[in-house]
């Protein structure tokens, strides 16, 4: 269900529509206008609306646009007359249930209503777990593997070496744990509705993961994704051999997925989006036209064009530009 504003009300004043809050009124404009001016996008839960709206009078707002998306969040774009103070931006950032995106006049967001490409990391991005850690826990070597995973995510270890070291610890484990994990794979909040909205506008959706093929293929089937890339485990006689086969899906491979898929599907310039959470996703995120950091480690957060810090993946459509036909 798509929520409506309850604190910010639409009114008419002097033959034009305005948004009102208490004694404050701001002209209404349509999304897609004023693209060459300074703007601030706010995306938040209905529960956060009161707190968010109460901050609006402290911002140098010239006009407000409502962002309509098929997601259970509220969104608005504020046309700003000047750069907000650091203290006001900090106050907004501190509010629970809110994401913000400050858009310079030169910023061109990908178009939601034009076919594009979204490439997602899987572990801790499309899903809420690290599959290697879960497999290791089921195999009785969880603590050993989790420590290596964390160092790899922080960019302290070479990915391929750490991958092979972690997989080696699974040697001899029963492969039944793969199917058991697929059955309870926890999707990140908003993933299905976000994918569905992008697909309605002709977007291609892809997972590129340093994890393993059984799990990306499960997601591909579940969400009707266009492609899925991951590492292939070597399994024999119902047991893990402790190895992977074929080309390792590392940071460079994931970056190549962005460029190769864009060529394959003839995605227009400016329409390539990528999202991840760890240092291994930096090349992929920077290869895209618009790179997103999701609940991310500091190195990726610094490299990305935008961040989702608190909410789920349903924020993504609000960070894309909508143009009505």
PDB file of C-alpha atoms in Angstrom:
ATOM      1  CA  UNK A   1       0.000   0.000   0.000  1.00  0.00           C
ATOM      2  CA  UNK A   2       1.354   3.422  -0.996  1.00  0.00           C
ATOM      3  CA  UNK A   3       1.022   5.847   1.950  1.00  0.00           C
ATOM      4  CA  UNK A   4      -0.119   9.463   1.809  1.00  0.00           C
ATOM      5  CA  UNK A   5       1.102  12.485   3.717  1.00  0.00           C
ATOM      6  CA  UNK A   6      -0.793  13.185   6.920  1.00  0.00           C
ATOM      7  CA  UNK A   7       1.226  16.102   8.365  1.00  0.00           C
ATOM      8  CA  UNK A   8       1.955  17.916   5.101  1.00  0.00           C
ATOM      9  CA  UNK A   9      -1.305  18.965   3.461  1.00  0.00           C
ATOM     10  CA  UNK A  10      -2.098  20.130  -0.057  1.00  0.00           C
ATOM     11  CA  UNK A  11      -3.962  23.414  -0.172  1.00  0.00           C
ATOM     12  CA  UNK A  12      -4.887  26.125  -2.652  1.00  0.00           C
ATOM     13  CA  UNK A  13      -3.668  29.668  -2.175  1.00  0.00           C
ATOM     14  CA  UNK A  14      -3.915  32.529  -4.676  1.00  0.00           C
ATOM     15  CA  UNK A  15      -4.991  30.183  -7.469  1.00  0.00           C
ATOM     16  CA  UNK A  16      -2.028  27.859  -7.058  1.00  0.00           C
ATOM     17  CA  UNK A  17      -1.444  24.671  -5.108  1.00  0.00           C
ATOM     18  CA  UNK A  18       0.794  24.773  -2.071  1.00  0.00           C
ATOM     19  CA  UNK A  19       1.931  22.367   0.601  1.00  0.00           C
ATOM     20  CA  UNK A  20       1.180  23.547   4.100  1.00  0.00           C
ATOM     21  CA  UNK A  21       2.452  22.686   7.572  1.00  0.00           C
ATOM     22  CA  UNK A  22       1.187  24.845  10.400  1.00  0.00           C
ATOM     23  CA  UNK A  23       1.827  28.458   9.415  1.00  0.00           C
ATOM     24  CA  UNK A  24       4.305  27.475   6.699  1.00  0.00           C
ATOM     25  CA  UNK A  25       3.410  27.195   3.002  1.00  0.00           C
ATOM     26  CA  UNK A  26       5.509  26.168   0.003  1.00  0.00           C
ATOM     27  CA  UNK A  27       4.531  26.152  -3.709  1.00  0.00           C
ATOM     28  CA  UNK A  28       3.996  22.773  -5.306  1.00  0.00           C
ATOM     29  CA  UNK A  29       5.964  21.712  -8.390  1.00  0.00           C
ATOM     30  CA  UNK A  30       5.989  18.571 -10.513  1.00  0.00           C
ATOM     31  CA  UNK A  31       8.875  16.123 -10.356  1.00  0.00           C
ATOM     32  CA  UNK A  32      11.146  16.676 -13.318  1.00  0.00           C
ATOM     33  CA  UNK A  33      10.927  20.464 -13.171  1.00  0.00           C
ATOM     34  CA  UNK A  34      13.866  22.561 -11.944  1.00  0.00           C
ATOM     35  CA  UNK A  35      16.431  19.883 -12.821  1.00  0.00           C
ATOM     36  CA  UNK A  36      19.167  22.518 -13.130  1.00  0.00           C
ATOM     37  CA  UNK A  37      18.718  23.793  -9.584  1.00  0.00           C
ATOM     38  CA  UNK A  38      19.780  22.670  -6.119  1.00  0.00           C
ATOM     39  CA  UNK A  39      17.420  20.032  -4.735  1.00  0.00           C
ATOM     40  CA  UNK A  40      17.166  17.749  -1.706  1.00  0.00           C
ATOM     41  CA  UNK A  41      15.307  14.436  -1.807  1.00  0.00           C
ATOM     42  CA  UNK A  42      13.898  13.037   1.433  1.00  0.00           C
ATOM     43  CA  UNK A  43      12.580   9.467   1.646  1.00  0.00           C
ATOM     44  CA  UNK A  44      11.107   8.266   4.914  1.00  0.00           C
ATOM     45  CA  UNK A  45       8.681   5.953   6.655  1.00  0.00           C
ATOM     46  CA  UNK A  46       5.163   7.150   7.482  1.00  0.00           C
ATOM     47  CA  UNK A  47       6.139   6.909  11.165  1.00  0.00           C
ATOM     48  CA  UNK A  48       8.924   9.450  10.586  1.00  0.00           C
ATOM     49  CA  UNK A  49       6.739  11.999   8.793  1.00  0.00           C
ATOM     50  CA  UNK A  50       6.047  14.208  11.799  1.00  0.00           C
ATOM     51  CA  UNK A  51       9.716  14.527  12.702  1.00  0.00           C
ATOM     52  CA  UNK A  52      10.760  15.145   9.095  1.00  0.00           C
ATOM     53  CA  UNK A  53       8.100  17.769   8.387  1.00  0.00           C
ATOM     54  CA  UNK A  54       8.964  19.631  11.587  1.00  0.00           C
ATOM     55  CA  UNK A  55      12.480  20.225  10.202  1.00  0.00           C
ATOM     56  CA  UNK A  56      11.248  21.710   6.901  1.00  0.00           C
ATOM     57  CA  UNK A  57      10.878  25.294   8.186  1.00  0.00           C
ATOM     58  CA  UNK A  58      14.618  25.322   8.962  1.00  0.00           C
ATOM     59  CA  UNK A  59      15.495  24.622   5.315  1.00  0.00           C
ATOM     60  CA  UNK A  60      15.762  27.292   2.538  1.00  0.00           C
ATOM     61  CA  UNK A  61      12.867  25.786   0.553  1.00  0.00           C
ATOM     62  CA  UNK A  62      11.523  27.513  -2.562  1.00  0.00           C
ATOM     63  CA  UNK A  63       9.026  24.757  -3.518  1.00  0.00           C
ATOM     64  CA  UNK A  64       8.172  21.115  -2.823  1.00  0.00           C
ATOM     65  CA  UNK A  65       7.420  18.152  -5.085  1.00  0.00           C
ATOM     66  CA  UNK A  66       5.806  14.918  -3.971  1.00  0.00           C
ATOM     67  CA  UNK A  67       7.637  11.805  -5.209  1.00  0.00           C
ATOM     68  CA  UNK A  68       5.126   9.136  -6.180  1.00  0.00           C
ATOM     69  CA  UNK A  69       6.485   5.583  -6.161  1.00  0.00           C
ATOM     70  CA  UNK A  70       4.958   2.134  -5.744  1.00  0.00           C
ATOM     71  CA  UNK A  71       6.671   1.637  -2.393  1.00  0.00           C
ATOM     72  CA  UNK A  72       5.495   1.827   1.248  1.00  0.00           C
ATOM     73  CA  UNK A  73       7.487   5.016   1.881  1.00  0.00           C
ATOM     74  CA  UNK A  74       6.916   8.748   1.605  1.00  0.00           C
ATOM     75  CA  UNK A  75       9.107  10.862  -0.638  1.00  0.00           C
ATOM     76  CA  UNK A  76       9.541  14.527  -1.420  1.00  0.00           C
ATOM     77  CA  UNK A  77      11.953  16.702  -3.348  1.00  0.00           C
ATOM     78  CA  UNK A  78      12.743  20.149  -2.012  1.00  0.00           C
ATOM     79  CA  UNK A  79      13.779  22.946  -4.358  1.00  0.00           C
ATOM     80  CA  UNK A  80      16.363  24.932  -2.392  1.00  0.00           C
ATOM     81  CA  UNK A  81      17.253  28.583  -2.692  1.00  0.00           C
ATOM     82  CA  UNK A  82      20.667  28.013  -1.120  1.00  0.00           C
ATOM     83  CA  UNK A  83      22.817  25.273   0.366  1.00  0.00           C
ATOM     84  CA  UNK A  84      21.442  24.072   3.727  1.00  0.00           C
ATOM     85  CA  UNK A  85      23.686  24.500   6.725  1.00  0.00           C
ATOM     86  CA  UNK A  86      25.727  21.530   7.888  1.00  0.00           C
ATOM     87  CA  UNK A  87      23.828  21.541  11.171  1.00  0.00           C
ATOM     88  CA  UNK A  88      20.453  21.167   9.420  1.00  0.00           C
ATOM     89  CA  UNK A  89      21.744  18.388   7.170  1.00  0.00           C
ATOM     90  CA  UNK A  90      23.161  16.695  10.259  1.00  0.00           C
ATOM     91  CA  UNK A  91      19.830  17.042  12.054  1.00  0.00           C
ATOM     92  CA  UNK A  92      18.059  15.367   9.138  1.00  0.00           C
ATOM     93  CA  UNK A  93      20.635  12.598   8.972  1.00  0.00           C
ATOM     94  CA  UNK A  94      20.115  11.894  12.666  1.00  0.00           C
ATOM     95  CA  UNK A  95      16.378  11.298  12.241  1.00  0.00           C
ATOM     96  CA  UNK A  96      15.403   7.615  12.335  1.00  0.00           C
ATOM     97  CA  UNK A  97      13.585   6.247   9.295  1.00  0.00           C
ATOM     98  CA  UNK A  98      14.899   8.855   6.829  1.00  0.00           C
ATOM     99  CA  UNK A  99      17.190   8.807   3.782  1.00  0.00           C
ATOM    100  CA  UNK A 100      18.353  11.952   1.998  1.00  0.00           C
ATOM    101  CA  UNK A 101      19.977  12.768  -1.327  1.00  0.00           C
ATOM    102  CA  UNK A 102      21.342  16.237  -2.019  1.00  0.00           C
ATOM    103  CA  UNK A 103      21.356  16.997  -5.752  1.00  0.00           C
ATOM    104  CA  UNK A 104      23.676  19.642  -7.170  1.00  0.00           C
ATOM    105  CA  UNK A 105      22.390  21.569 -10.216  1.00  0.00           C
ATOM    106  CA  UNK A 106      24.670  19.497 -12.463  1.00  0.00           C
ATOM    107  CA  UNK A 107      23.408  16.136 -11.157  1.00  0.00           C
ATOM    108  CA  UNK A 108      21.590  13.933 -13.639  1.00  0.00           C
ATOM    109  CA  UNK A 109      19.894  10.953 -12.022  1.00  0.00           C
ATOM    110  CA  UNK A 110      19.090   7.805 -14.006  1.00  0.00           C
ATOM    111  CA  UNK A 111      15.548   7.822 -15.380  1.00  0.00           C
ATOM    112  CA  UNK A 112      13.144   5.439 -13.657  1.00  0.00           C
ATOM    113  CA  UNK A 113      10.799   5.560 -16.659  1.00  0.00           C
ATOM    114  CA  UNK A 114      13.529   4.703 -19.193  1.00  0.00           C
ATOM    115  CA  UNK A 115      14.896   1.138 -19.389  1.00  0.00           C
ATOM    116  CA  UNK A 116      18.049   0.808 -17.336  1.00  0.00           C
ATOM    117  CA  UNK A 117      20.310  -1.707 -15.630  1.00  0.00           C
ATOM    118  CA  UNK A 118      20.546  -2.485 -11.920  1.00  0.00           C
ATOM    119  CA  UNK A 119      23.430  -4.697 -10.781  1.00  0.00           C
ATOM    120  CA  UNK A 120      23.272  -5.782  -7.137  1.00  0.00           C
ATOM    121  CA  UNK A 121      25.669  -7.459  -4.794  1.00  0.00           C
ATOM    122  CA  UNK A 122      23.965 -10.356  -3.011  1.00  0.00           C
ATOM    123  CA  UNK A 123      25.343 -10.952   0.494  1.00  0.00           C
ATOM    124  CA  UNK A 124      24.336  -8.175   2.926  1.00  0.00           C
ATOM    125  CA  UNK A 125      22.766  -6.257   0.021  1.00  0.00           C
ATOM    126  CA  UNK A 126      20.070  -8.245  -1.801  1.00  0.00           C
ATOM    127  CA  UNK A 127      19.902 -10.586   1.182  1.00  0.00           C
ATOM    128  CA  UNK A 128      20.524  -9.915   4.863  1.00  0.00           C
ATOM    129  CA  UNK A 129      23.230 -12.531   5.460  1.00  0.00           C
ATOM    130  CA  UNK A 130      26.652 -13.630   4.237  1.00  0.00           C
ATOM    131  CA  UNK A 131      26.009 -17.070   2.731  1.00  0.00           C
ATOM    132  CA  UNK A 132      29.549 -18.316   3.337  1.00  0.00           C
ATOM    133  CA  UNK A 133      29.158 -17.528   7.039  1.00  0.00           C
ATOM    134  CA  UNK A 134      25.843 -19.382   7.214  1.00  0.00           C
ATOM    135  CA  UNK A 135      27.259 -22.401   5.404  1.00  0.00           C
ATOM    136  CA  UNK A 136      30.247 -22.376   7.726  1.00  0.00           C
ATOM    137  CA  UNK A 137      28.034 -22.191  10.809  1.00  0.00           C
ATOM    138  CA  UNK A 138      26.036 -25.188   9.579  1.00  0.00           C
ATOM    139  CA  UNK A 139      29.319 -27.024   8.932  1.00  0.00           C
ATOM    140  CA  UNK A 140      30.642 -26.221  12.408  1.00  0.00           C
ATOM    141  CA  UNK A 141      33.382 -23.800  11.337  1.00  0.00           C
ATOM    142  CA  UNK A 142      31.442 -20.565  11.657  1.00  0.00           C
ATOM    143  CA  UNK A 143      33.763 -18.511  13.848  1.00  0.00           C
ATOM    144  CA  UNK A 144      36.829 -19.242  11.728  1.00  0.00           C
ATOM    145  CA  UNK A 145      35.137 -18.269   8.475  1.00  0.00           C
ATOM    146  CA  UNK A 146      33.316 -15.190   9.821  1.00  0.00           C
ATOM    147  CA  UNK A 147      36.594 -13.626  10.922  1.00  0.00           C
ATOM    148  CA  UNK A 148      38.047 -14.006   7.416  1.00  0.00           C
ATOM    149  CA  UNK A 149      34.839 -12.658   5.810  1.00  0.00           C
ATOM    150  CA  UNK A 150      34.915  -9.496   7.902  1.00  0.00           C
ATOM    151  CA  UNK A 151      38.534  -8.770   7.006  1.00  0.00           C
ATOM    152  CA  UNK A 152      37.747  -9.291   3.313  1.00  0.00           C
ATOM    153  CA  UNK A 153      34.741  -6.931   3.470  1.00  0.00           C
ATOM    154  CA  UNK A 154      36.932  -4.251   5.042  1.00  0.00           C
ATOM    155  CA  UNK A 155      39.382  -4.556   2.171  1.00  0.00           C
ATOM    156  CA  UNK A 156      42.166  -5.972   4.332  1.00  0.00           C
ATOM    157  CA  UNK A 157      42.522  -9.241   2.391  1.00  0.00           C
ATOM    158  CA  UNK A 158      42.747 -10.211  -1.279  1.00  0.00           C
ATOM    159  CA  UNK A 159      39.280 -11.444  -2.194  1.00  0.00           C
ATOM    160  CA  UNK A 160      40.223 -14.544  -4.162  1.00  0.00           C
ATOM    161  CA  UNK A 161      42.648 -15.759  -1.518  1.00  0.00           C
ATOM    162  CA  UNK A 162      40.113 -15.201   1.238  1.00  0.00           C
ATOM    163  CA  UNK A 163      37.388 -16.935  -0.780  1.00  0.00           C
ATOM    164  CA  UNK A 164      39.465 -20.034  -1.360  1.00  0.00           C
ATOM    165  CA  UNK A 165      40.564 -20.080   2.289  1.00  0.00           C
ATOM    166  CA  UNK A 166      36.974 -19.920   3.517  1.00  0.00           C
ATOM    167  CA  UNK A 167      35.662 -22.507   1.076  1.00  0.00           C
ATOM    168  CA  UNK A 168      38.477 -24.875   2.049  1.00  0.00           C
ATOM    169  CA  UNK A 169      37.085 -24.946   5.583  1.00  0.00           C
ATOM    170  CA  UNK A 170      33.825 -26.421   4.237  1.00  0.00           C
ATOM    171  CA  UNK A 171      35.571 -29.571   3.004  1.00  0.00           C
ATOM    172  CA  UNK A 172      33.644 -32.690   3.967  1.00  0.00           C
ATOM    173  CA  UNK A 173      30.419 -30.875   4.947  1.00  0.00           C
ATOM    174  CA  UNK A 174      27.101 -32.293   3.724  1.00  0.00           C
ATOM    175  CA  UNK A 175      25.733 -30.432   0.686  1.00  0.00           C
ATOM    176  CA  UNK A 176      22.199 -30.650   2.133  1.00  0.00           C
ATOM    177  CA  UNK A 177      22.980 -27.426   3.993  1.00  0.00           C
ATOM    178  CA  UNK A 178      22.796 -25.565   0.648  1.00  0.00           C
ATOM    179  CA  UNK A 179      19.144 -26.414   0.075  1.00  0.00           C
ATOM    180  CA  UNK A 180      18.304 -25.730   3.704  1.00  0.00           C
ATOM    181  CA  UNK A 181      19.800 -22.246   3.460  1.00  0.00           C
ATOM    182  CA  UNK A 182      17.998 -21.488   0.168  1.00  0.00           C
ATOM    183  CA  UNK A 183      14.680 -22.266   1.857  1.00  0.00           C
ATOM    184  CA  UNK A 184      15.263 -19.615   4.521  1.00  0.00           C
ATOM    185  CA  UNK A 185      17.214 -17.029   2.559  1.00  0.00           C
ATOM    186  CA  UNK A 186      16.270 -13.671   4.180  1.00  0.00           C
ATOM    187  CA  UNK A 187      15.654 -11.049   1.502  1.00  0.00           C
ATOM    188  CA  UNK A 188      16.587  -7.481   2.323  1.00  0.00           C
ATOM    189  CA  UNK A 189      13.607  -5.230   3.094  1.00  0.00           C
ATOM    190  CA  UNK A 190      11.976  -3.841  -0.020  1.00  0.00           C
ATOM    191  CA  UNK A 191      13.816  -6.059  -2.495  1.00  0.00           C
ATOM    192  CA  UNK A 192      10.763  -7.655  -4.193  1.00  0.00           C
ATOM    193  CA  UNK A 193       8.748  -4.427  -4.510  1.00  0.00           C
ATOM    194  CA  UNK A 194      11.775  -2.468  -5.742  1.00  0.00           C
ATOM    195  CA  UNK A 195      12.577  -5.073  -8.401  1.00  0.00           C
ATOM    196  CA  UNK A 196       8.930  -5.208  -9.487  1.00  0.00           C
ATOM    197  CA  UNK A 197       8.741  -1.418  -9.953  1.00  0.00           C
ATOM    198  CA  UNK A 198      11.950  -1.282 -11.985  1.00  0.00           C
ATOM    199  CA  UNK A 199      10.838  -4.206 -14.144  1.00  0.00           C
ATOM    200  CA  UNK A 200       7.562  -2.421 -14.918  1.00  0.00           C
ATOM    201  CA  UNK A 201       9.639   0.291 -16.579  1.00  0.00           C
ATOM    202  CA  UNK A 202      11.733  -2.141 -18.602  1.00  0.00           C
ATOM    203  CA  UNK A 203      14.793  -2.266 -16.369  1.00  0.00           C
ATOM    204  CA  UNK A 204      17.185  -5.216 -16.461  1.00  0.00           C
ATOM    205  CA  UNK A 205      18.030  -6.583 -13.019  1.00  0.00           C
ATOM    206  CA  UNK A 206      21.147  -8.597 -12.215  1.00  0.00           C
ATOM    207  CA  UNK A 207      22.930 -10.081  -9.212  1.00  0.00           C
ATOM    208  CA  UNK A 208      26.738 -10.199  -9.293  1.00  0.00           C
ATOM    209  CA  UNK A 209      28.071 -11.900  -6.189  1.00  0.00           C
ATOM    210  CA  UNK A 210      31.286 -13.151  -4.692  1.00  0.00           C
ATOM    211  CA  UNK A 211      29.063 -15.811  -3.130  1.00  0.00           C
ATOM    212  CA  UNK A 212      27.823 -18.986  -4.737  1.00  0.00           C
ATOM    213  CA  UNK A 213      25.648 -20.037  -7.663  1.00  0.00           C
ATOM    214  CA  UNK A 214      22.921 -21.962  -5.764  1.00  0.00           C
ATOM    215  CA  UNK A 215      21.909 -18.795  -3.947  1.00  0.00           C
ATOM    216  CA  UNK A 216      22.052 -16.315  -6.839  1.00  0.00           C
ATOM    217  CA  UNK A 217      20.117 -18.777  -8.991  1.00  0.00           C
ATOM    218  CA  UNK A 218      17.510 -19.055  -6.246  1.00  0.00           C
ATOM    219  CA  UNK A 219      17.126 -15.253  -6.289  1.00  0.00           C
ATOM    220  CA  UNK A 220      17.047 -15.163 -10.068  1.00  0.00           C
ATOM    221  CA  UNK A 221      14.138 -17.588 -10.175  1.00  0.00           C
ATOM    222  CA  UNK A 222      12.314 -16.039  -7.213  1.00  0.00           C
ATOM    223  CA  UNK A 223      12.439 -12.464  -8.567  1.00  0.00           C
ATOM    224  CA  UNK A 224      12.612 -13.121 -12.336  1.00  0.00           C
ATOM    225  CA  UNK A 225      16.011 -11.471 -12.588  1.00  0.00           C
ATOM    226  CA  UNK A 226      17.671 -11.232 -15.981  1.00  0.00           C
ATOM    227  CA  UNK A 227      21.032 -12.687 -14.960  1.00  0.00           C
ATOM    228  CA  UNK A 228      22.989 -13.914 -11.955  1.00  0.00           C
ATOM    229  CA  UNK A 229      26.736 -14.364 -11.534  1.00  0.00           C
ATOM    230  CA  UNK A 230      28.572 -16.058  -8.662  1.00  0.00           C
ATOM    231  CA  UNK A 231      31.230 -18.625  -7.810  1.00  0.00           C
ATOM    232  CA  UNK A 232      30.637 -22.317  -8.458  1.00  0.00           C
ATOM    233  CA  UNK A 233      31.309 -24.713  -5.604  1.00  0.00           C
ATOM    234  CA  UNK A 234      32.848 -28.110  -6.285  1.00  0.00           C
ATOM    235  CA  UNK A 235      30.530 -30.772  -4.865  1.00  0.00           C
ATOM    236  CA  UNK A 236      31.059 -34.524  -5.000  1.00  0.00           C
ATOM    237  CA  UNK A 237      29.085 -37.465  -3.602  1.00  0.00           C
ATOM    238  CA  UNK A 238      26.932 -35.163  -1.480  1.00  0.00           C
ATOM    239  CA  UNK A 239      29.919 -33.450   0.119  1.00  0.00           C
ATOM    240  CA  UNK A 240      31.835 -30.183  -0.242  1.00  0.00           C
ATOM    241  CA  UNK A 241      35.226 -30.715  -1.835  1.00  0.00           C
ATOM    242  CA  UNK A 242      36.407 -27.413  -0.359  1.00  0.00           C
ATOM    243  CA  UNK A 243      37.093 -25.738  -3.708  1.00  0.00           C
ATOM    244  CA  UNK A 244      35.506 -23.456  -6.282  1.00  0.00           C
ATOM    245  CA  UNK A 245      35.790 -23.976 -10.013  1.00  0.00           C
ATOM    246  CA  UNK A 246      35.904 -21.624 -12.982  1.00  0.00           C
ATOM    247  CA  UNK A 247      36.672 -17.910 -13.002  1.00  0.00           C
ATOM    248  CA  UNK A 248      36.346 -16.333  -9.576  1.00  0.00           C
ATOM    249  CA  UNK A 249      33.742 -13.587  -9.329  1.00  0.00           C
ATOM    250  CA  UNK A 250      35.886 -10.912  -7.720  1.00  0.00           C
ATOM    251  CA  UNK A 251      35.721  -7.125  -7.687  1.00  0.00           C
ATOM    252  CA  UNK A 252      36.955  -6.782 -11.274  1.00  0.00           C
ATOM    253  CA  UNK A 253      34.494  -9.402 -12.523  1.00  0.00           C
ATOM    254  CA  UNK A 254      31.595  -7.595 -10.855  1.00  0.00           C
ATOM    255  CA  UNK A 255      32.629  -4.292 -12.440  1.00  0.00           C
ATOM    256  CA  UNK A 256      32.764  -6.000 -15.834  1.00  0.00           C
ATOM    257  CA  UNK A 257      29.200  -7.266 -15.312  1.00  0.00           C
ATOM    258  CA  UNK A 258      28.012  -3.643 -15.284  1.00  0.00           C
ATOM    259  CA  UNK A 259      29.709  -2.741 -18.564  1.00  0.00           C
ATOM    260  CA  UNK A 260      29.116  -6.067 -20.333  1.00  0.00           C
ATOM    261  CA  UNK A 261      25.412  -6.260 -19.473  1.00  0.00           C
ATOM    262  CA  UNK A 262      24.919  -2.642 -20.544  1.00  0.00           C
ATOM    263  CA  UNK A 263      26.392  -3.490 -23.943  1.00  0.00           C
ATOM    264  CA  UNK A 264      24.432  -6.750 -24.221  1.00  0.00           C
ATOM    265  CA  UNK A 265      21.079  -5.073 -23.574  1.00  0.00           C
ATOM    266  CA  UNK A 266      21.936  -1.718 -25.188  1.00  0.00           C
ATOM    267  CA  UNK A 267      21.383   0.270 -22.006  1.00  0.00           C
ATOM    268  CA  UNK A 268      21.591   3.996 -22.650  1.00  0.00           C
ATOM    269  CA  UNK A 269      24.343   6.118 -21.148  1.00  0.00           C
ATOM    270  CA  UNK A 270      23.408   7.321 -17.665  1.00  0.00           C
ATOM    271  CA  UNK A 271      21.126   4.353 -16.975  1.00  0.00           C
ATOM    272  CA  UNK A 272      23.565   1.949 -15.297  1.00  0.00           C
ATOM    273  CA  UNK A 273      23.036   1.589 -11.530  1.00  0.00           C
ATOM    274  CA  UNK A 274      24.943  -0.629  -9.098  1.00  0.00           C
ATOM    275  CA  UNK A 275      24.564  -1.223  -5.371  1.00  0.00           C
ATOM    276  CA  UNK A 276      26.672  -3.025  -2.794  1.00  0.00           C
ATOM    277  CA  UNK A 277      27.849  -2.897   0.799  1.00  0.00           C
ATOM    278  CA  UNK A 278      31.545  -3.783   1.012  1.00  0.00           C
ATOM    279  CA  UNK A 279      34.958  -2.719  -0.221  1.00  0.00           C
ATOM    280  CA  UNK A 280      34.834  -5.482  -2.832  1.00  0.00           C
ATOM    281  CA  UNK A 281      31.936  -3.620  -4.481  1.00  0.00           C
ATOM    282  CA  UNK A 282      33.851  -0.384  -5.083  1.00  0.00           C
ATOM    283  CA  UNK A 283      34.893  -1.168  -8.703  1.00  0.00           C
ATOM    284  CA  UNK A 284      31.326  -2.250  -9.554  1.00  0.00           C
ATOM    285  CA  UNK A 285      29.761   0.824  -7.969  1.00  0.00           C
ATOM    286  CA  UNK A 286      32.219   3.207  -9.624  1.00  0.00           C
ATOM    287  CA  UNK A 287      31.779   1.495 -13.008  1.00  0.00           C
ATOM    288  CA  UNK A 288      28.077   2.375 -12.907  1.00  0.00           C
ATOM    289  CA  UNK A 289      26.654   5.774 -13.826  1.00  0.00           C
ATOM    290  CA  UNK A 290      25.026   5.921 -10.390  1.00  0.00           C
ATOM    291  CA  UNK A 291      26.604   3.918  -7.585  1.00  0.00           C
ATOM    292  CA  UNK A 292      24.804   3.212  -4.319  1.00  0.00           C
ATOM    293  CA  UNK A 293      26.191   2.143  -0.946  1.00  0.00           C
ATOM    294  CA  UNK A 294      23.777   0.049   1.111  1.00  0.00           C
ATOM    295  CA  UNK A 295      24.328  -0.015   4.890  1.00  0.00           C
ATOM    296  CA  UNK A 296      27.894   0.072   3.729  1.00  0.00           C
ATOM    297  CA  UNK A 297      31.427  -0.195   5.037  1.00  0.00           C
ATOM    298  CA  UNK A 298      33.234   3.191   5.153  1.00  0.00           C
ATOM    299  CA  UNK A 299      35.408   2.657   2.077  1.00  0.00           C
ATOM    300  CA  UNK A 300      32.427   1.974  -0.178  1.00  0.00           C
ATOM    301  CA  UNK A 301      30.335   4.749   1.390  1.00  0.00           C
ATOM    302  CA  UNK A 302      33.083   7.218   0.473  1.00  0.00           C
ATOM    303  CA  UNK A 303      33.228   5.985  -3.135  1.00  0.00           C
ATOM    304  CA  UNK A 304      29.483   5.853  -3.871  1.00  0.00           C
ATOM    305  CA  UNK A 305      27.286   8.565  -5.394  1.00  0.00           C
ATOM    306  CA  UNK A 306      24.591   8.041  -2.759  1.00  0.00           C
ATOM    307  CA  UNK A 307      23.948   6.034   0.373  1.00  0.00           C
ATOM    308  CA  UNK A 308      21.075   4.137   1.915  1.00  0.00           C
ATOM    309  CA  UNK A 309      21.948   4.162   5.602  1.00  0.00           C
ATOM    310  CA  UNK A 310      18.818   3.079   7.474  1.00  0.00           C
ATOM    311  CA  UNK A 311      15.955   1.975   5.242  1.00  0.00           C
ATOM    312  CA  UNK A 312      15.618  -0.884   2.758  1.00  0.00           C
ATOM    313  CA  UNK A 313      16.040  -1.310  -0.967  1.00  0.00           C
ATOM    314  CA  UNK A 314      12.632   0.238  -1.658  1.00  0.00           C
ATOM    315  CA  UNK A 315      14.461   3.578  -1.458  1.00  0.00           C
ATOM    316  CA  UNK A 316      16.094   2.979  -4.862  1.00  0.00           C
ATOM    317  CA  UNK A 317      13.117   4.074  -7.049  1.00  0.00           C
ATOM    318  CA  UNK A 318      12.980   7.357  -5.097  1.00  0.00           C
ATOM    319  CA  UNK A 319      16.638   8.001  -5.964  1.00  0.00           C
ATOM    320  CA  UNK A 320      15.801   7.712  -9.689  1.00  0.00           C
ATOM    321  CA  UNK A 321      14.227  10.470 -11.756  1.00  0.00           C
ATOM    322  CA  UNK A 322      10.599  10.028 -12.800  1.00  0.00           C
ATOM    323  CA  UNK A 323       9.259  11.576 -15.994  1.00  0.00           C
ATOM    324  CA  UNK A 324       5.579  11.138 -16.832  1.00  0.00           C
ATOM    325  CA  UNK A 325       4.742  10.201 -20.403  1.00  0.00           C
TER     326      UNK A 325
END
